[in-house]
Coordinates of C-alpha atoms and ligand atoms in Angstrom, one line a residue:
Chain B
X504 CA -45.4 -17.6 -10.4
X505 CA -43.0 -16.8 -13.2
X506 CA -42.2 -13.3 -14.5
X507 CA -44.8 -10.6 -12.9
X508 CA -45.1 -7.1 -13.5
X509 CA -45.4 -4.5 -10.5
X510 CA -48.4 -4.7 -8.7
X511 CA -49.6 -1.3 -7.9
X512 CA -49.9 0.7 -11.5
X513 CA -46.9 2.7 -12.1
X514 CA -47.2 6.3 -10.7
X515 CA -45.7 8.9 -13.2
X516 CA -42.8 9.5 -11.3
X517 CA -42.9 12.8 -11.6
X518 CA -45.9 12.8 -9.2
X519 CA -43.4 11.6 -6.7
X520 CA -44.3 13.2 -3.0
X521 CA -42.5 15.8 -1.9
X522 CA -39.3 14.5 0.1
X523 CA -39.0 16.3 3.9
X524 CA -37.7 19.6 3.9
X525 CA -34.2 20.3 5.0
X526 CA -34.9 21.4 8.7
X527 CA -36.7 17.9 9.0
X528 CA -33.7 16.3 7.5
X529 CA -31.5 17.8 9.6
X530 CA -33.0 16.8 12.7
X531 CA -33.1 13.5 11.4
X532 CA -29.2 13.1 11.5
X533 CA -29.4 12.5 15.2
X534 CA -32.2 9.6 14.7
X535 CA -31.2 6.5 16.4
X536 CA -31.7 4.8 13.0
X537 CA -28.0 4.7 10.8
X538 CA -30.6 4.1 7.9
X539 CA -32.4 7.3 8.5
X540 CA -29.5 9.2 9.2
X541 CA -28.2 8.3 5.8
X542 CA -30.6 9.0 3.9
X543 CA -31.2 12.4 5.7
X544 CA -27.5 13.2 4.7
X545 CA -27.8 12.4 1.2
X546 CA -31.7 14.2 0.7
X547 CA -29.3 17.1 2.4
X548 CA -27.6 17.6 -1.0
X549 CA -28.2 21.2 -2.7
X550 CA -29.7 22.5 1.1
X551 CA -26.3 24.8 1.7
X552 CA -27.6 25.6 5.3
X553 CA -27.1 21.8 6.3
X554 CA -23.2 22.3 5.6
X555 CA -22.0 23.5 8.9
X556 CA -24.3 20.9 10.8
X557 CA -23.4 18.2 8.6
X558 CA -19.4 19.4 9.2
X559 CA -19.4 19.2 12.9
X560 CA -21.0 15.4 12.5
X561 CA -18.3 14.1 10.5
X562 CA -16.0 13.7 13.2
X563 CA -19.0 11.9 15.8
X564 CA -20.7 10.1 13.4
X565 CA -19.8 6.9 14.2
X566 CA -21.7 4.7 11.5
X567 CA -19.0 4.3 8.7
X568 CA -21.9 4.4 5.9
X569 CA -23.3 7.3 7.8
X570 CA -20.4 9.6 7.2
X571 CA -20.0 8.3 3.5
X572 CA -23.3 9.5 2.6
X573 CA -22.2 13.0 4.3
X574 CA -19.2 13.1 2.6
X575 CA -20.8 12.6 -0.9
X576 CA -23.7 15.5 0.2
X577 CA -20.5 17.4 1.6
X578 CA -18.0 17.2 -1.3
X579 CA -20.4 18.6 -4.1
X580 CA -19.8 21.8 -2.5
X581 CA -16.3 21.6 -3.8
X582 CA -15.7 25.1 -1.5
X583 CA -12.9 26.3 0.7
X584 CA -14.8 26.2 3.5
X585 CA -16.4 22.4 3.5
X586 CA -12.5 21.5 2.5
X587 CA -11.1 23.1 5.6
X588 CA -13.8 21.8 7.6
X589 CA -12.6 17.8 6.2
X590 CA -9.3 18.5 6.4
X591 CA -8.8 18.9 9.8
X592 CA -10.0 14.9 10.2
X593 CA -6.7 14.3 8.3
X594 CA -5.1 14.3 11.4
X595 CA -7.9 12.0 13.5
X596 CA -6.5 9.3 14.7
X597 CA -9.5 7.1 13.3
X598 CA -7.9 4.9 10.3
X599 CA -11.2 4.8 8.9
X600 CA -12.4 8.8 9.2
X601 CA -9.4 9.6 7.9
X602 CA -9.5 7.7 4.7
X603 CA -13.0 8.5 4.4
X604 CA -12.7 12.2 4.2
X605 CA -9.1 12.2 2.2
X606 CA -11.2 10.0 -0.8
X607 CA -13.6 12.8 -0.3
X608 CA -11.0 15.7 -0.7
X609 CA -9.7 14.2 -3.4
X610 CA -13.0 14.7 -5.0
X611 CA -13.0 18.5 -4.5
X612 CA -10.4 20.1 -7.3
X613 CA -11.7 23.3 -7.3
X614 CA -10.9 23.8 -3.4
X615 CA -8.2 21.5 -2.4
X616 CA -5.9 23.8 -3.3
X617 CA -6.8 26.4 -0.6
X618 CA -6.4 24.0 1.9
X619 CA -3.2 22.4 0.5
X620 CA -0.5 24.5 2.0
X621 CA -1.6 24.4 5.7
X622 CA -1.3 20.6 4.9
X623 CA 1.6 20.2 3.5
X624 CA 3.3 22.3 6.6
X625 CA 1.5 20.1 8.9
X626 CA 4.1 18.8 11.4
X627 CA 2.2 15.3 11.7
X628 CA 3.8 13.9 8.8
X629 CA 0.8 11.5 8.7
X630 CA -1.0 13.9 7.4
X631 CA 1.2 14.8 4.8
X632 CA 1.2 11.3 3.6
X633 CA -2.6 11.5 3.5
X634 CA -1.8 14.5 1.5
X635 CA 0.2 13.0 -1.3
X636 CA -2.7 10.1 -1.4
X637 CA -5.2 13.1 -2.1
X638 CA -3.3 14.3 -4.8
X639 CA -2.6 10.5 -6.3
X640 CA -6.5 10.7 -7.3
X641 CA -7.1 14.6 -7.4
X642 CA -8.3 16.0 -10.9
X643 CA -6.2 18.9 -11.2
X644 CA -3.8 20.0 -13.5
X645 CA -0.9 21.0 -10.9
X646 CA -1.1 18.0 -9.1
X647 CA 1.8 16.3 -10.6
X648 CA 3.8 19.5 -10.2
X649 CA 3.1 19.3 -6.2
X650 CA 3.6 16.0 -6.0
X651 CA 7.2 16.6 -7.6
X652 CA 7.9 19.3 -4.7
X653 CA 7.2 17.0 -2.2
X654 CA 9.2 14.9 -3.4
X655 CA 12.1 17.0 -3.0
X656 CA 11.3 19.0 0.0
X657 CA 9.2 17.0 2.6
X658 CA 12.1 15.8 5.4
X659 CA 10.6 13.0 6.0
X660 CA 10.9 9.5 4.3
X661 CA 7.5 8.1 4.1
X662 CA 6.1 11.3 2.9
X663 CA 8.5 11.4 0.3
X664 CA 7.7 7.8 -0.5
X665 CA 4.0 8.3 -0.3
X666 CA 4.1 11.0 -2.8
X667 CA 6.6 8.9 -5.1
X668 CA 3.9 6.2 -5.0
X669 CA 1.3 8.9 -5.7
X670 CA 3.5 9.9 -8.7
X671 CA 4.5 6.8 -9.7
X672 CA 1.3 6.6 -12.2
X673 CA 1.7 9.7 -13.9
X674 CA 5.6 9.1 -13.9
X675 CA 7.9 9.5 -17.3
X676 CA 11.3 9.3 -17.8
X677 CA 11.6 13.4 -17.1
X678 CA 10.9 11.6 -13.5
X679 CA 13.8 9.4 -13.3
X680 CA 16.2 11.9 -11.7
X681 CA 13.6 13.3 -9.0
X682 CA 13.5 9.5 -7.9
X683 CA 17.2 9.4 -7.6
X684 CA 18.0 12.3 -6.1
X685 CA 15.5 11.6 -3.1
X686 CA 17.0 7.8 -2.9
X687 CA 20.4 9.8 -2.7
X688 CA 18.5 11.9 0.1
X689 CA 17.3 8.8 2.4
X690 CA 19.8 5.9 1.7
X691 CA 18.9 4.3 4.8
X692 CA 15.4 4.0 4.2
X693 CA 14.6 0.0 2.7
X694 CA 11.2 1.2 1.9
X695 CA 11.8 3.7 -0.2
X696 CA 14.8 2.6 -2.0
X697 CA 12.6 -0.2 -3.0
X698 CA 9.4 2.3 -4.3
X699 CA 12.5 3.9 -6.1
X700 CA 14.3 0.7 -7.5
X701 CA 11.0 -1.3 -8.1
X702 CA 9.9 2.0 -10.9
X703 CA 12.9 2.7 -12.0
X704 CA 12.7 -0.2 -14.8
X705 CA 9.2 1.1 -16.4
X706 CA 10.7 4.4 -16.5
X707 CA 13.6 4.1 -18.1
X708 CA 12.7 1.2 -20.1
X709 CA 15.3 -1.0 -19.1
X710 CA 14.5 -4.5 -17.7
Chain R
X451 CA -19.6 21.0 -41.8
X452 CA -16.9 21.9 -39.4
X453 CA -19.2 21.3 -36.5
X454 CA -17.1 24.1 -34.1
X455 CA -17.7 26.4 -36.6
X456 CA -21.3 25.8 -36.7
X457 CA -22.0 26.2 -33.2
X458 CA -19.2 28.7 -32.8
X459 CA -18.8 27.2 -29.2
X460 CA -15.6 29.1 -27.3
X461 CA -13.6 27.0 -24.7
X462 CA -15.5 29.1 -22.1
X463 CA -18.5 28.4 -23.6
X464 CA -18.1 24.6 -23.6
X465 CA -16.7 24.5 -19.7
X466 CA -20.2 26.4 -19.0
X467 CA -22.0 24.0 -20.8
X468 CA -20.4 21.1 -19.8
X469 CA -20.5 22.2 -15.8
X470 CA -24.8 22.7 -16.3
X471 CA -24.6 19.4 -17.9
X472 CA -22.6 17.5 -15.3
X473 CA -24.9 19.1 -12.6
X474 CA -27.9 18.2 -14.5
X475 CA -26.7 13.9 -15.0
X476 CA -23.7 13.6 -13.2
X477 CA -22.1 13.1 -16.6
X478 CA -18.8 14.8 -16.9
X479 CA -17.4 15.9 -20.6
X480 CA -13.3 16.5 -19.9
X481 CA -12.5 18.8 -23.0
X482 CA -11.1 16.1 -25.0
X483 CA -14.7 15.2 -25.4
X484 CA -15.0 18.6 -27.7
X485 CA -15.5 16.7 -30.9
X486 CA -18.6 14.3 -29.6
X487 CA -20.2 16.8 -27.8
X488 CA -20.2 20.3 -30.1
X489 CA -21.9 18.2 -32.6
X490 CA -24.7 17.2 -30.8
X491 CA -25.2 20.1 -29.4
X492 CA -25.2 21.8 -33.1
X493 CA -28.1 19.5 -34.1
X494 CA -29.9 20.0 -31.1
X495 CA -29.9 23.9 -31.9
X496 CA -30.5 23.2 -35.1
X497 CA -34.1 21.4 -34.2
X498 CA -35.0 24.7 -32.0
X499 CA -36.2 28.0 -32.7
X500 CA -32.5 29.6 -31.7
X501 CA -29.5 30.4 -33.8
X502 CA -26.8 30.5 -31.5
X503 CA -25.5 28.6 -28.8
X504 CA -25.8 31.8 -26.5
X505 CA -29.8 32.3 -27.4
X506 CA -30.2 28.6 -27.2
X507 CA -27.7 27.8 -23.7
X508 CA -30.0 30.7 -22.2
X509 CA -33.7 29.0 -23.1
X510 CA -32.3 26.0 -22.0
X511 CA -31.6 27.1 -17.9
X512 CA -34.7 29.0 -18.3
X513 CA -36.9 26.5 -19.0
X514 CA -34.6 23.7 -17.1
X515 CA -35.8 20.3 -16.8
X516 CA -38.5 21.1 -19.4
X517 CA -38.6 19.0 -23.1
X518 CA -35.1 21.1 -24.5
X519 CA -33.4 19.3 -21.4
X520 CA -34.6 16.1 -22.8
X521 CA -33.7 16.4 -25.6
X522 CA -30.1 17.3 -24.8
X523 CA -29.8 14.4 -22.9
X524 CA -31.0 12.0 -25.4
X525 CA -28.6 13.4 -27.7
X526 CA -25.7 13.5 -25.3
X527 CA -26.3 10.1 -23.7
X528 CA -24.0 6.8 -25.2
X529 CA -26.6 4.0 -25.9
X530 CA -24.9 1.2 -27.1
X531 CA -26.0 -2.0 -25.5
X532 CA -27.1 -5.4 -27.0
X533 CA -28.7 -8.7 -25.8
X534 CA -26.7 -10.8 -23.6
X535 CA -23.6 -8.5 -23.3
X536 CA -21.6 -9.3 -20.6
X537 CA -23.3 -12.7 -20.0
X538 CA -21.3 -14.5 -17.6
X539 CA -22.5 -12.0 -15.1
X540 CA -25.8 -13.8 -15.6
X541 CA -24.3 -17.0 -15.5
X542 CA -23.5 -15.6 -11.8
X543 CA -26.9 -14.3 -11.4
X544 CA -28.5 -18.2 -11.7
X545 CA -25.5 -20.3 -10.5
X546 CA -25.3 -18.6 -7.2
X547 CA -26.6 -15.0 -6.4
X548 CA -30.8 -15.9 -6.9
X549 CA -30.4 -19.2 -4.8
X550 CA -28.6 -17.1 -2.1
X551 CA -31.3 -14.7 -2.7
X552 CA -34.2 -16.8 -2.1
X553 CA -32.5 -18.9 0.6
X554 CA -31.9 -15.3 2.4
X555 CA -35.5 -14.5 2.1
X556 CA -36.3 -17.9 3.5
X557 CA -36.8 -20.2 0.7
X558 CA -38.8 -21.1 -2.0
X559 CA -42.7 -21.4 -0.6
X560 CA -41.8 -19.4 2.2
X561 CA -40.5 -16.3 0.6
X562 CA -42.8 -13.0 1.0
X563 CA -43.1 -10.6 -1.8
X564 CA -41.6 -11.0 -5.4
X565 CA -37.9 -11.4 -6.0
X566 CA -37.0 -7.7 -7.7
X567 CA -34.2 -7.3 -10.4
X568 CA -33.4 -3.6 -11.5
X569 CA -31.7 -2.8 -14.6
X570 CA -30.2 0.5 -14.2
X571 CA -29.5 2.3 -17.3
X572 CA -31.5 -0.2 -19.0
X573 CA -30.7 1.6 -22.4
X574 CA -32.9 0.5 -25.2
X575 CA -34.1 -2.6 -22.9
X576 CA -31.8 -5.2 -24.4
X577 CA -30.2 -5.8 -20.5
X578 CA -34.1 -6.3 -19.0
X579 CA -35.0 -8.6 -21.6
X580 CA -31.6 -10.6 -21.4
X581 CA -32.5 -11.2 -18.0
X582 CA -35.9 -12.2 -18.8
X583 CA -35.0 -14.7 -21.3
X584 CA -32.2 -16.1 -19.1
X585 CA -34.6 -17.0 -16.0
X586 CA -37.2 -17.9 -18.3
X587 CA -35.0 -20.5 -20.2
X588 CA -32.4 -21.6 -17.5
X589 CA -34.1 -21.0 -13.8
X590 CA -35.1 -24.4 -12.6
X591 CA -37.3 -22.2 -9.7
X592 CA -39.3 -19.7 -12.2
X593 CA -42.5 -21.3 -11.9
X594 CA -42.1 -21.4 -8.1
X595 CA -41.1 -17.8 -7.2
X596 CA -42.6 -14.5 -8.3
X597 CA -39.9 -12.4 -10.1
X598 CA -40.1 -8.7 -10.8
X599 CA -37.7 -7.0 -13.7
X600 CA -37.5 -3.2 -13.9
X601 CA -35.9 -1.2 -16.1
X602 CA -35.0 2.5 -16.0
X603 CA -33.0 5.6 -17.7
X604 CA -32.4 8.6 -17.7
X605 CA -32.9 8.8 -21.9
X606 CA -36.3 9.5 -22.2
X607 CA -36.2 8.0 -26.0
X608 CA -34.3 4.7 -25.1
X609 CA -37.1 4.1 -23.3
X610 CA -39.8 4.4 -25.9
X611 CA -37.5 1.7 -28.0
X612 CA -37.2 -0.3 -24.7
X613 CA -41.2 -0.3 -24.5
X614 CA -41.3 -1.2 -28.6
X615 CA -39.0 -3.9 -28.2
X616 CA -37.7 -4.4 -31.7
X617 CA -34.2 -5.1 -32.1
X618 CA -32.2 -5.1 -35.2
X619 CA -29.5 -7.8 -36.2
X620 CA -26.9 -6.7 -34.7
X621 CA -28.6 -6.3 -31.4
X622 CA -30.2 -10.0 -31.1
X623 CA -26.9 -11.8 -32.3
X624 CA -26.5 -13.4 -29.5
X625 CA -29.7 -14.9 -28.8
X626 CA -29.9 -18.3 -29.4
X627 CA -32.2 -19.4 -32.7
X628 CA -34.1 -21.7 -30.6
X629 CA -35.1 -18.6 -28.4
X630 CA -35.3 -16.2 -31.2
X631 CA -38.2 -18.4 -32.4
X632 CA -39.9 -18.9 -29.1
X633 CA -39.7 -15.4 -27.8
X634 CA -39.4 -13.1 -31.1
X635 CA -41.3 -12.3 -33.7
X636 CA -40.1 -10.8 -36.8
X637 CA -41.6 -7.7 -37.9
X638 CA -39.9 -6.5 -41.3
X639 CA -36.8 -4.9 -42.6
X640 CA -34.7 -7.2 -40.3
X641 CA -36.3 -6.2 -37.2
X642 CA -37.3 -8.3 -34.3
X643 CA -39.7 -7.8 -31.6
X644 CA -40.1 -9.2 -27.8
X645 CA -43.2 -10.8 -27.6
X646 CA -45.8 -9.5 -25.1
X647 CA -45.6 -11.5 -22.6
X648 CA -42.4 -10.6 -21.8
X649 CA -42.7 -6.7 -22.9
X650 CA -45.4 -6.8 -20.0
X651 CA -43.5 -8.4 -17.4
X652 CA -40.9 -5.5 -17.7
X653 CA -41.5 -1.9 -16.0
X654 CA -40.1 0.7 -17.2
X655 CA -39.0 4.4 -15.5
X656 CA -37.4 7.3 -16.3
X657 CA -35.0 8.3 -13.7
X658 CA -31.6 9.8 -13.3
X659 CA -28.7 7.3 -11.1
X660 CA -27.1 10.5 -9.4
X661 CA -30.8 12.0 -8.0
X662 CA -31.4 11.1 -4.6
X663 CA -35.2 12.1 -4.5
X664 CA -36.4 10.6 -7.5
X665 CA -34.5 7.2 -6.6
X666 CA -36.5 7.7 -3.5
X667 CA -39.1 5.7 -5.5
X668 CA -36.6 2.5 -6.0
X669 CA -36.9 0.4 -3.0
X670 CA -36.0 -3.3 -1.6
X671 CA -34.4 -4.8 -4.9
X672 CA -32.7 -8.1 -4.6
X673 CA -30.4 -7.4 -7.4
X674 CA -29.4 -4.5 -9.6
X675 CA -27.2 -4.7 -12.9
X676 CA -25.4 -1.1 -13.1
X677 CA -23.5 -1.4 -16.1
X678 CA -21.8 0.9 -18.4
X679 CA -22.9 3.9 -17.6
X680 CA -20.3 4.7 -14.6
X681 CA -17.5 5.1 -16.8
X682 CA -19.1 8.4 -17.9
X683 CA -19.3 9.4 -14.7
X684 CA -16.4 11.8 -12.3
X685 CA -15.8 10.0 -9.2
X686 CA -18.3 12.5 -7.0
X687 CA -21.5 11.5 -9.1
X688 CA -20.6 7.5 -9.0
X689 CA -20.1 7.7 -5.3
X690 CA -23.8 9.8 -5.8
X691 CA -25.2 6.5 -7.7
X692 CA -23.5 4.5 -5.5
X693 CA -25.3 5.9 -2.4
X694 CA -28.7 6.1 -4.4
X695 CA -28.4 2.2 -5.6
X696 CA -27.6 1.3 -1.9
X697 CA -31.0 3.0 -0.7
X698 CA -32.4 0.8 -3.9
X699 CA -31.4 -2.5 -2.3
X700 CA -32.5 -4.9 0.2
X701 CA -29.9 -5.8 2.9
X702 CA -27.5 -8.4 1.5
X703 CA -28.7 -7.5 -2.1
X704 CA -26.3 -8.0 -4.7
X705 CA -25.0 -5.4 -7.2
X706 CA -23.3 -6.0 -10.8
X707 CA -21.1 -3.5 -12.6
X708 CA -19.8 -3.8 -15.9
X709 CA -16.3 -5.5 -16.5
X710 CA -14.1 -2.2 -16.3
X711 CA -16.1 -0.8 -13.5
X712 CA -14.9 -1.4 -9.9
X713 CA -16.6 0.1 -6.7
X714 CA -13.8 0.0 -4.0
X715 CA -12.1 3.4 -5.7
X716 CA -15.6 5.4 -5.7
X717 CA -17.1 4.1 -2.4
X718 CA -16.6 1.6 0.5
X719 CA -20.2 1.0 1.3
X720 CA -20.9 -2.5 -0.7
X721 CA -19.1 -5.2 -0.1
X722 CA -17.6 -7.2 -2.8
X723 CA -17.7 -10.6 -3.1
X724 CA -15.9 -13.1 -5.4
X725 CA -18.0 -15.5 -7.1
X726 CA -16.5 -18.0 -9.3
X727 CA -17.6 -16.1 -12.6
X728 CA -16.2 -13.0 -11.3
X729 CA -16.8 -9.8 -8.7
X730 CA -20.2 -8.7 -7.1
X731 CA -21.0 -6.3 -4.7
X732 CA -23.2 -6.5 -1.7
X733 CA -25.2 -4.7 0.4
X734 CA -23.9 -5.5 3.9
X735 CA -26.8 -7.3 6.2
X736 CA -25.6 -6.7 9.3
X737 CA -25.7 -2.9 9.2
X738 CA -29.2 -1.7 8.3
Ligands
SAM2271 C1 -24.0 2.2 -22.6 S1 -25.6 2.3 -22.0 C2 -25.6 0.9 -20.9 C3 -26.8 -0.1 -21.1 C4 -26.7 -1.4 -20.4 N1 -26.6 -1.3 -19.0 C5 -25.5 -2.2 -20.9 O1 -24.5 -2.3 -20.2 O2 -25.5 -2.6 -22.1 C6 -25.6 3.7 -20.9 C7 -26.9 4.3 -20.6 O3 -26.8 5.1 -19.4 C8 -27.8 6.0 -19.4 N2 -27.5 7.1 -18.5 C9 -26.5 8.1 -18.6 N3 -26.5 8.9 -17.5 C10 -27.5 8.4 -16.7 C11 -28.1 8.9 -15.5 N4 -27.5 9.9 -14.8 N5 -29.1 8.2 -14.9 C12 -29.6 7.1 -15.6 N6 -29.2 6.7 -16.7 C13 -28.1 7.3 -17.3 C14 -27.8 6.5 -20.9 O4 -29.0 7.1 -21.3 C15 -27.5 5.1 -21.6 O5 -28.7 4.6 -22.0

């Protein structure tokens, strides 16, 4: 009893067996076991033939932990065509699949882009919200610039709120106007006059 | 002196590096990070054969994974850690996450196997030892239950200082005198060392968070203490090591990040709970 040290002598771990080889992976993301399936899509990552059956699983796989372990194997692709393949989930109308693969676009700055104007012409204005909370956490250097055009282009008022929000971090004084001007645009909407009224303080530094 | 000038790095240079490195550790140097990293990579070309960061970039993804690798890593890797840090987390760890441990496993006497606790980047071993010293002074049930402590990095030479165990000053601070006496001994020019019994009790691995093969190896722990080494991380290699420390865990393990880390933005697969010194996360039960 007490502090013991690890039974078995350590193997060097570079002696580690072989893990199975992709085609055995990939059958293995039908087992009946969520456990196996996970691992299988995470021991998928670097094996670039697994993409397209790993893409056509994320909308079936019902096993929330499941599809977040194919969404982390799936995103370090970071290509146009793993980002089209998510982005059509946007508009599932699973809560959960859709916020699952939107955190996962947002971790693809090299692609997103591609994909981004078929979004943002999407007429399910859902998915343009989902949009604007991609770019809230996307790493790229024009995201505040689309986020502005949103802003003052989408018609409707949560997307334009969505992406306010989604702005809202990132947000100086140059800003103030922009929120203004789309207050001015949907006076009859509570929610986002209050998104507008509730920043307005920080950014113009009056209390 | 001007350490740019020295490796005469260009900006497309250092986004090639810095893209091999990221792939390499998961660790991801934006290019404000310029400063810390053209430095280190200056010395290490200084300690090889090459003279320029072309000749040496090109040896480096030829021999991949080989000892120049290494000793990139070591150089590029933040190692700061001392004993005790963050302590309240092991407060946590004896008020209430071991006896819901061993009560899940079905109770002292009955429980099968040895209790496992993973630190993961254990650094120069300062975290491993904490916990040691914390169970050894302040858990009423440690000569009741077996308990396991490993210890693992991707830093090939924190690891050699982890197995040493001598800590300077600044390091040991902390550590009460009454368990500085019992546990240390000193060893000359203000240097400390863990005695062996604990040194033993401690297993140590090499092993990088973000690969899912080599983490294979990690299996059934009841508690994992992932601090400070996130923060270096892009979102896409946390949710990585997220994924990896899941397959590390028991069911209804429990997982500690450090105080500015927070798992709900990188991956919805633990569960946190609130305990009265502050956030854990869980592996679920329910779902295997
Ligand atoms: C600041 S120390 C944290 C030590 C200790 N956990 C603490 O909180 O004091 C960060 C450690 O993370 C290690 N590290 C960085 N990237 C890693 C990776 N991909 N896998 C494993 N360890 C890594 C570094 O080598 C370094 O020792």
């Amino acid at each position: 009893m007490g502090l013991v040290r690890k039974q078995a002598p350590q193997e060097p771990e570079e002696a580690l067996p072989e893990g199975p080889s992709a085609e055995i992976l990939l059958s293995r993301l039908d087992d009946p076991d969520p456990d196996r399936r996970r691992e299988s899509a995470l021991g998928l990552v670097g094996a670039p033939e697994a993409v397209p059956a790993m893409l056509a699983r994320v909308g079936v796989e019902e096993d929330p932990r499941v599809l977040e372990s194919m969404l982390t194997t799936l995103a370090a692709y970071d290509t146009e065509d793993v980002a089209g393949g998510l982005a059509v989930h946007l508009a599932s109308d699973e809560a959960g699949l859709r916020t699952a693969v939107a955190a996962a676009l947002a971790t693809m700055p090299r692609s997103f882009p591609a994909v981004l104007p078929s979004l943002l012409a999407a007429p399910d204005h859902d998915v343009r919200v989902m949009t604007a909370m991609i770019l809230a956490d996307l790493q790229h250097p024009e995201a505040h610039t689309w986020l502005v055009r949103m802003i003052c282009q989408d018609p409707h008022p949560n997307v334009v709120t969505g992406a306010i929000d989604a702005l809202l971090p990132s947000a100086t004084t140059d800003d103030v106007q922009l929120l203004l001007d789309a207050r001015e645009r949907f006076p009859d909407d509570p929610f986002l006059r209050f998104t507008v009224n509730a920043a307005l303080p920080r950014l113009t530094g009056t209390p | 002196m001007a350490s740019t000038a020295a490796t005469g790095l260009s900006d497309g240079d250092f986004i090639r590096f810095a893209e091999y490195f990221y792939k390499r550790t998961g660790i991801h140097f934006a290019a404000g990070k310029r400063y810390f990293v053209d430095k280190r990579i200056d010395t290490c070309i200084r300690n090889s054969p090459y003279d320029t960061f072309a000749a040496w970039f090109a040896a480096l993804r030829t021999s991949d994974q080989g000892p120049m690798l290494q000793e990139l890593i070591n150089q590029l890797t933040v190692n700061e850690t001392y004993f005790l840090r963050e302590d309240y987390q092991f407060d946590a760890m004896l008020s209430t996450v071991l006896p819901n441990v061993l009560a899940a496993r079905g109770g002292v006497g009955r429980i099968v196997g040895p209790v496992k606790i993973l630190s993961l980047p254990c650094s120069t071993g300062e975290e491993p030892y904490s916990i040691a010293l914390r169970l050894l002074e302040e858990w009423d049930q440690i000569d009741h239950v077996d308990v396991e402590i490993h210890g693992a990095d991707i830093d090939s030479e924190v690891l050699a200082k982890a197995a040493h165990a001598s800590y300077g000053e600044r390091s040991v601070q902390r550590v009460p005198k009454a368990w500085m006496n019992k546990y240390f001994a000193a060893v000359g020019a203000g240097r400390y060392q863990v005695d062996e019994g604990i040194r033993s009790a401690v297993t140590l691995h090499k092993v990088n968070i973000c690969d899912t093969a080599a983490m294979r190896s990690f299996r059934d722990f009841d508690i994992v203490f992932c601090r400070n080494v996130l923060i270096y991380f892009d979102e896409l290699s946390s949710r990585r090591a997220a994924e990896n420390l899941y397959g590390a865990m028991r069911p209804g393990g429990y997982l500690f990040l450090g105080h500015s880390e927070s798992m709900s933005r990188i991956s919805p697969i633990f569960t946190p709970t609130r305990l009265p010194e502050g956030l854990v996360y869980q592996r679920p039960t329910g779902a295997k």
